[in-house]
C-alpha cells in the first residue's frame, strides 16, 4: 500500500510518503525558510571569473549565486545576439553590473551559494515547459515506442513555436485534453514572468516554484497511490480544487481529511516522527542483524555495510550475500528518506563471486528505480566499492533538524582533557607575570578538576608560590572540559 500523509500548521508544511508500511520520503517547508529550488530571480552580475568559466550573480540571497557558462549558452543564443551554438568565453558574454534572469538549479549548501541557470523550466503534472528551448524530450520511463510516438505527435501540434517540453512519465496514456489545459496554464505563467522582468528590481522573485502540497499533487499523487490523508480543512479543499483542474476525477475518492480529536500530531499517528528521528542517526539496523553506517561529507556520501549480529546459518559467503542484498534494498529507501545526493560510495561486504555481485547490483538497481529523483549506478570500482550518483534536490533531511555542534564545529571530536589542561597551564603561567595579582582562581569542571588535582596541582602551587601567588580551584558544576581563570588582587 502507498499512502501520502500531509501535516499543515501555522509554521510548517510536511508531507510523508509511506510505501508498504515504511516511510520512504519526507518533504518539509518552513514558513521562515521557504524553498528556492526552481524559483526565478532578477539578478545582477557581481563578478566574472574567466578561469572558472563562470560568473557570480547577486540574486538577493546571503551568498551570490554561481552561473556556469554552459548554463548560459542557450540564453545567449536566443536573447543576447542570436549567435547559434556560440562558444564565446563568458567574459565576452557577461560584464559586471549586467542584469540577468536566472533560475535556481541547486539551493545554497554549506559555504556554497545557489547554482543558477538560464535554461528555464516550468513544471506541470504531465509536462515541463521549456520557454527558451524548442526541443521535445520524453521521459525514459515511458518505454513503449508506440506510446512515445503518440505523445511526440500530440506535443508537436500543441507546443508553441520556439518553446519546448519535457513529457513526464505521468503523461503515459493521457489524452490531448489533459495536455492542452496544462500547456495553456504554463504558457500563461511564463508570459506573466516576462511581463514582470522589465520592471523588477535586482533580487526580486519573478516566479516561485510550488510549495510542498502542490509538489506532492503534481509529482507524487498518481493512480498508484492508495490514499492521501491531510489534517487541514482549508488545504483539503485546495487539494480537491487542484484535482478538479489538472488530474483524473478518480483521485478524488482517495483524498481523506483527518480530524485530530485531542490535538494529536498526524505524524505520530502514522509513526512518521520516530522514522525521522532514526533517519538523523548514522547507523541503520537491518532486519537480518547487520547494519549500515551512513556518513555525509562535503564531497560525497559514504555508506558502509556490516554483518553485525548476522552470523548466518549456512556459510560465510551466503551470510555476506544475504546481508548485502538486504542492504541493497534499504540503501535506496535511506537515500530518499534522508534526501542525500551527489556522489555516493557504497562499501558492500566483500564478495568472491561475480554472480553474487551482479545479484546485489540488480537488487540495488531495482529499488533505485522507485526513486523519482534521477540516479545512476556507475560501477563496482577496483576496490570493490559501488559508485553511484543521485541528483541533489533541496536540502538533506538533517538540515531541517540539526545544526553544527558549537563545541566540535562538526568534526565529531572535542579537545582532549590533557590538551585542555596544558592550555590552562599556559594561561596560569601567562597570568602569573602580572605583579598586581596575588591569587589565581580557576573555575573548572569536575572532570578537569580531578585530573588537574591528581597530576598538575602540586606543580602549579609550587610554580605560583615562587612568584608569591596562590591558586584556588572551584567546581563549576559542568560535565565537560570547561574552565575559566579569575584573577584576584
XYZ file of N, CA, C and O in Angstrom, residues 132-259:
512
model
N 12.628 28.754 -23.460
C 13.669 29.219 -24.385
C 14.442 28.048 -25.001
O 15.636 28.102 -25.216
N 13.707 26.971 -25.280
C 14.314 25.794 -25.887
C 13.232 25.086 -26.694
O 12.178 24.766 -26.150
N 13.449 24.848 -27.971
C 12.394 24.272 -28.805
C 12.478 22.752 -28.933
O 11.923 22.149 -29.844
N 13.141 22.111 -27.990
C 13.329 20.663 -28.030
C 12.166 19.940 -27.349
O 11.612 20.427 -26.363
N 11.775 18.770 -27.858
C 10.772 17.923 -27.209
C 11.459 16.660 -26.699
O 12.085 15.922 -27.478
N 11.389 16.440 -25.393
C 12.009 15.262 -24.775
C 10.928 14.448 -24.084
O 9.920 14.986 -23.620
N 11.153 13.127 -24.011
C 10.175 12.230 -23.393
C 10.853 11.447 -22.280
O 11.989 10.971 -22.440
N 10.168 11.301 -21.158
C 10.698 10.558 -20.020
C 11.171 9.164 -20.439
O 10.474 8.444 -21.162
N 12.365 8.788 -19.980
C 12.914 7.471 -20.310
C 12.112 6.344 -19.677
O 12.228 5.184 -20.069
N 11.292 6.700 -18.672
C 10.490 5.664 -18.011
C 9.310 5.217 -18.875
O 8.672 4.211 -18.586
N 9.017 5.998 -19.915
C 7.997 5.564 -20.888
C 8.739 4.748 -21.947
O 9.432 5.304 -22.806
N 8.615 3.431 -21.905
C 9.425 2.539 -22.747
C 8.740 2.203 -24.073
O 9.393 1.965 -25.074
N 7.414 2.121 -24.072
C 6.670 1.683 -25.244
C 6.849 2.664 -26.416
O 6.515 3.849 -26.295
N 7.374 2.173 -27.545
C 7.682 3.041 -28.679
C 6.430 3.665 -29.295
O 6.436 4.826 -29.710
N 5.349 2.886 -29.350
C 4.100 3.428 -29.914
C 3.587 4.589 -29.066
O 3.110 5.607 -29.598
N 3.669 4.435 -27.738
C 3.221 5.498 -26.831
C 4.116 6.723 -26.957
O 3.628 7.859 -26.957
N 5.407 6.496 -27.098
C 6.341 7.613 -27.249
C 6.028 8.392 -28.532
O 6.025 9.620 -28.542
N 5.768 7.654 -29.603
C 5.437 8.303 -30.879
C 4.123 9.067 -30.780
O 3.985 10.173 -31.322
N 3.130 8.466 -30.101
C 1.826 9.135 -29.937
C 1.988 10.452 -29.201
O 1.460 11.496 -29.607
N 2.736 10.418 -28.094
C 2.931 11.627 -27.287
C 3.701 12.692 -28.064
O 3.374 13.886 -28.004
N 4.722 12.238 -28.806
C 5.525 13.200 -29.575
C 4.671 13.913 -30.613
O 4.782 15.128 -30.807
N 3.789 13.182 -31.292
C 2.918 13.776 -32.305
C 1.961 14.796 -31.678
O 1.733 15.879 -32.231
N 1.402 14.449 -30.519
C 0.484 15.366 -29.829
C 1.192 16.667 -29.478
O 0.689 17.769 -29.742
N 2.384 16.548 -28.910
C 3.074 17.753 -28.426
C 3.673 18.576 -29.558
O 3.864 19.789 -29.409
N 3.971 17.962 -30.679
C 4.421 18.753 -31.833
C 3.315 19.691 -32.297
O 3.576 20.781 -32.795
N 2.068 19.267 -32.110
C 0.924 20.074 -32.523
C 0.570 21.167 -31.515
O 0.159 22.263 -31.903
N 0.715 20.880 -30.219
C 0.200 21.826 -29.214
C 1.268 22.698 -28.573
O 0.946 23.641 -27.851
N 2.562 22.405 -28.816
C 3.629 23.208 -28.204
C 3.834 24.499 -28.995
O 4.008 24.460 -30.220
N 3.824 25.648 -28.328
C 4.026 26.926 -29.027
C 5.365 26.979 -29.754
O 6.343 26.347 -29.329
N 5.406 27.734 -30.827
C 6.640 27.889 -31.600
C 7.734 28.497 -30.716
O 7.475 29.361 -29.884
N 8.969 28.007 -30.891
C 10.150 28.467 -30.146
C 10.128 28.046 -28.677
O 10.925 28.529 -27.879
N 9.218 27.179 -28.306
C 9.223 26.626 -26.956
C 9.373 25.112 -27.041
O 9.115 24.500 -28.084
N 9.795 24.515 -25.926
C 9.968 23.070 -25.895
C 9.317 22.482 -24.663
O 8.865 23.206 -23.771
N 9.261 21.149 -24.614
C 8.661 20.474 -23.459
C 9.454 19.222 -23.108
O 10.112 18.617 -23.964
N 9.346 18.857 -21.840
C 9.754 17.528 -21.391
C 8.455 16.811 -21.030
O 7.693 17.297 -20.187
N 8.189 15.705 -21.693
C 6.957 14.951 -21.438
C 7.210 14.019 -20.251
O 8.094 13.155 -20.314
N 6.472 14.199 -19.173
C 6.713 13.455 -17.941
C 6.072 12.064 -17.980
O 5.168 11.795 -18.775
N 6.525 11.207 -17.079
C 6.020 9.831 -17.013
C 4.513 9.796 -16.808
O 3.812 8.921 -17.337
N 3.994 10.748 -16.029
C 2.553 10.785 -15.733
C 1.707 10.992 -16.988
O 0.494 10.746 -16.971
N 2.320 11.419 -18.101
C 1.576 11.667 -19.341
C 1.186 10.373 -20.053
O 0.328 10.379 -20.940
N 1.808 9.280 -19.664
C 1.548 7.997 -20.328
C 0.050 7.663 -20.291
O -0.570 7.647 -19.225
N -0.528 7.418 -21.470
C -1.920 7.013 -21.564
C -2.927 8.147 -21.488
O -4.135 7.921 -21.631
N -2.479 9.372 -21.268
C -3.406 10.503 -21.121
C -3.759 11.083 -22.489
O -3.024 10.927 -23.465
N -4.858 11.818 -22.513
C -5.357 12.380 -23.779
C -4.875 13.815 -23.973
O -4.363 14.455 -23.044
N -5.083 14.300 -25.183
C -4.680 15.666 -25.518
C -5.406 16.694 -24.636
O -4.890 17.776 -24.367
N -6.588 16.324 -24.153
C -7.354 17.221 -23.284
C -6.549 17.619 -22.045
O -6.506 18.789 -21.658
N -5.889 16.625 -21.411
C -5.075 16.913 -20.225
C -3.924 17.864 -20.570
O -3.599 18.773 -19.814
N -3.295 17.617 -21.709
C -2.080 18.357 -22.070
C -2.375 19.795 -22.485
O -1.646 20.713 -22.118
N -3.433 20.001 -23.248
C -3.771 21.346 -23.711
C -4.082 22.267 -22.535
O -3.652 23.426 -22.507
N -4.809 21.738 -21.583
C -5.181 22.539 -20.413
C -3.937 22.959 -19.616
O -3.797 24.106 -19.219
N -3.002 22.006 -19.448
C -1.801 22.322 -18.680
C -0.840 23.201 -19.479
O -0.202 24.099 -18.920
N -0.748 22.968 -20.780
C 0.115 23.794 -21.629
C -0.335 25.250 -21.568
O 0.479 26.174 -21.428
N -1.629 25.470 -21.680
C -2.184 26.825 -21.634
C -1.849 27.498 -20.299
O -1.466 28.675 -20.263
N -1.962 26.740 -19.223
C -1.670 27.263 -17.883
C -0.201 27.662 -17.745
O 0.124 28.745 -17.243
N 0.722 26.803 -18.214
C 2.156 27.072 -18.065
C 2.627 28.196 -18.986
O 3.479 29.005 -18.604
N 2.101 28.254 -20.207
C 2.462 29.345 -21.127
C 2.023 30.685 -20.555
O 2.755 31.687 -20.611
N 0.825 30.704 -19.971
C 0.332 31.934 -19.337
C 1.247 32.341 -18.183
O 1.562 33.525 -17.991
N 1.709 31.348 -17.426
C 2.610 31.625 -16.302
C 3.918 32.246 -16.815
O 4.438 33.197 -16.226
N 4.453 31.715 -17.929
C 5.692 32.260 -18.480
C 5.476 33.686 -18.995
O 6.339 34.558 -18.803
N 4.354 33.954 -19.620
C 4.062 35.303 -20.094
C 3.998 36.292 -18.941
O 4.462 37.435 -19.056
N 3.453 35.843 -17.805
C 3.414 36.703 -16.611
C 4.820 37.008 -16.108
O 5.119 38.124 -15.675
N 5.708 36.002 -16.176
C 7.104 36.197 -15.750
C 7.782 37.232 -16.639
O 8.483 38.131 -16.162
N 7.584 37.117 -17.947
C 8.216 38.050 -18.881
C 7.723 39.486 -18.662
O 8.490 40.441 -18.792
N 6.452 39.629 -18.338
C 5.899 40.967 -18.079
C 6.539 41.591 -16.843
O 6.780 42.800 -16.793
N 6.806 40.780 -15.848
C 7.390 41.281 -14.594
C 8.845 41.690 -14.764
O 9.352 42.552 -14.046
N 9.542 41.063 -15.724
C 11.003 41.174 -15.809
C 11.498 42.613 -15.950
O 12.415 43.043 -15.243
N 10.919 43.388 -16.853
C 11.450 44.722 -17.146
C 11.363 45.677 -15.955
O 12.259 46.507 -15.745
N 10.322 45.564 -15.144
C 10.149 46.481 -14.013
C 10.667 45.923 -12.688
O 10.642 46.613 -11.672
N 11.141 44.684 -12.707
C 11.576 44.045 -11.457
C 12.919 44.611 -10.992
O 13.755 45.031 -11.796
N 13.101 44.612 -9.679
C 14.367 45.045 -9.086
C 15.287 43.841 -8.926
O 14.835 42.693 -8.886
N 16.577 44.108 -8.801
C 17.553 43.035 -8.578
C 17.222 42.323 -7.264
O 16.989 42.959 -6.241
N 17.183 41.001 -7.317
C 16.856 40.217 -6.132
C 15.386 39.876 -6.022
O 14.986 39.104 -5.144
N 14.573 40.422 -6.930
C 13.132 40.162 -6.870
C 12.808 38.780 -7.461
O 13.377 38.375 -8.468
N 11.891 38.066 -6.799
C 11.465 36.756 -7.285
C 10.394 36.950 -8.353
O 9.343 37.529 -8.107
N 10.680 36.463 -9.564
C 9.733 36.561 -10.672
C 8.789 35.366 -10.700
O 7.674 35.451 -11.213
N 9.272 34.247 -10.179
C 8.460 33.023 -10.141
C 8.946 32.163 -8.990
O 10.143 31.990 -8.799
N 8.017 31.671 -8.199
C 8.373 30.798 -7.076
C 7.766 29.429 -7.338
O 6.564 29.308 -7.592
N 8.619 28.412 -7.292
C 8.113 27.060 -7.507
C 7.150 26.705 -6.382
O 7.225 27.230 -5.278
N 6.234 25.805 -6.684
C 5.160 25.496 -5.760
C 5.647 24.900 -4.443
O 6.708 24.292 -4.370
N 4.836 25.058 -3.407
C 5.169 24.535 -2.091
C 4.981 23.027 -1.993
O 4.701 22.348 -2.984
N 5.094 22.525 -0.777
C 5.070 21.088 -0.533
C 3.790 20.438 -1.052
O 3.831 19.408 -1.729
N 2.640 21.036 -0.756
C 1.370 20.404 -1.125
C 1.238 20.280 -2.639
O 0.911 19.212 -3.170
N 1.511 21.365 -3.366
C 1.389 21.320 -4.822
C 2.427 20.389 -5.434
O 2.148 19.704 -6.420
N 3.634 20.351 -4.850
C 4.663 19.423 -5.324
C 4.182 17.984 -5.204
O 4.374 17.166 -6.110
N 3.559 17.667 -4.072
C 3.024 16.318 -3.867
C 1.965 16.001 -4.918
O 1.972 14.934 -5.537
N 1.030 16.931 -5.134
C -0.055 16.704 -6.090
C 0.466 16.610 -7.520
O -0.022 15.817 -8.325
N 1.459 17.408 -7.821
C 1.985 17.470 -9.187
C 2.897 16.288 -9.504
O 2.821 15.696 -10.581
N 3.781 15.939 -8.553
C 4.848 14.976 -8.847
C 4.626 13.580 -8.272
O 5.231 12.618 -8.745
N 3.819 13.461 -7.220
C 3.768 12.186 -6.484
C 2.392 11.540 -6.472
O 2.270 10.320 -6.533
N 1.323 12.336 -6.393
C -0.020 11.793 -6.241
C -0.557 11.299 -7.586
O -1.096 12.057 -8.386
N -0.372 10.010 -7.843
C -0.830 9.384 -9.086
C -1.714 8.195 -8.749
O -1.991 7.916 -7.579
N -2.113 7.454 -9.756
C -3.041 6.341 -9.548
C -2.452 5.202 -8.721
O -3.192 4.371 -8.193
N -1.122 5.134 -8.616
C -0.534 4.060 -7.809
C -0.556 4.390 -6.310
O -0.151 3.570 -5.488
N -1.007 5.589 -5.955
C -1.173 5.959 -4.543
C -2.566 5.532 -4.088
O -3.560 5.811 -4.760
N -2.628 4.828 -2.960
C -3.913 4.309 -2.472
C -4.680 5.313 -1.625
O -5.910 5.247 -1.538
N -3.950 6.240 -0.979
C -4.628 7.141 -0.048
C -3.800 8.392 0.189
O -2.572 8.323 0.304
N -4.453 9.539 0.237
C -3.810 10.792 0.637
C -4.585 11.337 1.832
O -5.792 11.585 1.729
N -3.892 11.510 2.966
C -4.530 11.978 4.195
C -3.960 13.343 4.554
O -2.733 13.519 4.584
N -4.826 14.326 4.814
C -4.392 15.669 5.186
C -5.147 16.094 6.443
O -6.309 15.734 6.626
N -4.479 16.853 7.314
C -5.093 17.214 8.602
C -5.563 18.666 8.674
O -5.789 19.203 9.757
N -5.729 19.302 7.501
C -6.135 20.702 7.484
C -7.304 20.870 6.505
O -7.187 20.528 5.323
N -8.441 21.401 6.993
C -9.654 21.501 6.179
C -9.464 22.405 4.970
O -9.882 22.084 3.852
N -8.818 23.558 5.176
C -8.608 24.506 4.072
C -7.772 23.884 2.966
O -8.093 24.005 1.780
N -6.692 23.211 3.354
C -5.817 22.569 2.368
C -6.536 21.393 1.695
O -6.336 21.128 0.509
N -7.398 20.720 2.448
C -8.194 19.616 1.886
C -9.010 20.111 0.686
O -9.032 19.484 -0.375
N -9.670 21.264 0.838
C -10.466 21.809 -0.259
C -9.576 22.304 -1.404
O -9.931 22.205 -2.582
N -8.391 22.832 -1.076
C -7.454 23.261 -2.116
C -7.006 22.062 -2.960
O -6.853 22.164 -4.186
N -6.778 20.943 -2.290
C -6.369 19.721 -2.996
C -7.471 19.271 -3.956
O -7.209 18.924 -5.110
N -8.714 19.298 -3.487
C -9.834 18.915 -4.347
C -9.949 19.846 -5.555
O -10.213 19.400 -6.680
N -9.714 21.147 -5.338
C -9.760 22.115 -6.449
C -8.678 21.808 -7.477
O -8.903 21.901 -8.687
N -7.471 21.466 -6.994
C -6.349 21.150 -7.893
C -6.680 19.910 -8.722
O -6.446 19.875 -9.934
N -7.248 18.885 -8.058
C -7.606 17.655 -8.771
C -8.652 17.950 -9.841
O -8.581 17.447 -10.972
N -9.626 18.788 -9.510
C -10.666 19.161 -10.489
C -10.066 19.839 -11.711
O -10.546 19.674 -12.833
N -8.989 20.614 -11.477
C -8.395 21.394 -12.571
C -7.414 20.589 -13.418
O -7.380 20.751 -14.640
N -6.610 19.703 -12.788
C -5.489 19.106 -13.517
C -5.418 17.579 -13.528
O -4.617 17.023 -14.272
N -6.165 16.886 -12.700
C -5.990 15.433 -12.589
C -7.279 14.673 -12.869
O -8.352 15.261 -13.017
N -7.146 13.329 -12.863
C -8.312 12.484 -13.071
C -9.237 12.554 -11.861
O -8.787 12.558 -10.717
N -10.527 12.521 -12.122
C -11.515 12.616 -11.047
C -11.470 11.413 -10.119
O -11.887 11.473 -8.966
N -10.917 10.288 -10.620
C -10.842 9.078 -9.789
C -9.974 9.294 -8.553
O -10.139 8.616 -7.544
N -9.052 10.255 -8.625
C -8.166 10.520 -7.492
C -8.899 11.141 -6.308
O -8.453 11.054 -5.168
N -10.042 11.764 -6.575
C -10.782 12.448 -5.502
C -11.226 11.482 -4.410
O -11.298 11.839 -3.231
N -11.535 10.243 -4.792
C -12.015 9.264 -3.807
C -10.915 8.816 -2.853
O -11.189 8.209 -1.817
N -9.641 9.117 -3.201
C -8.513 8.683 -2.374
C -8.109 9.731 -1.336
O -7.247 9.488 -0.500
N -8.726 10.910 -1.412
C -8.345 12.013 -0.517
C -9.198 11.976 0.748
O -10.425 11.927 0.678
N -8.532 11.976 1.899
C -9.243 11.895 3.177
C -8.802 13.013 4.109
O -7.613 13.368 4.144
N -9.754 13.548 4.850
C -9.461 14.585 5.851
C -9.347 13.930 7.218
O -10.260 13.224 7.663
N -8.208 14.143 7.888
C -8.011 13.623 9.238
C -8.313 14.736 10.240
O -7.769 15.833 10.133
N -9.211 14.446 11.174
C -9.584 15.439 12.181
C -9.059 15.006 13.547
O -9.626 14.114 14.180
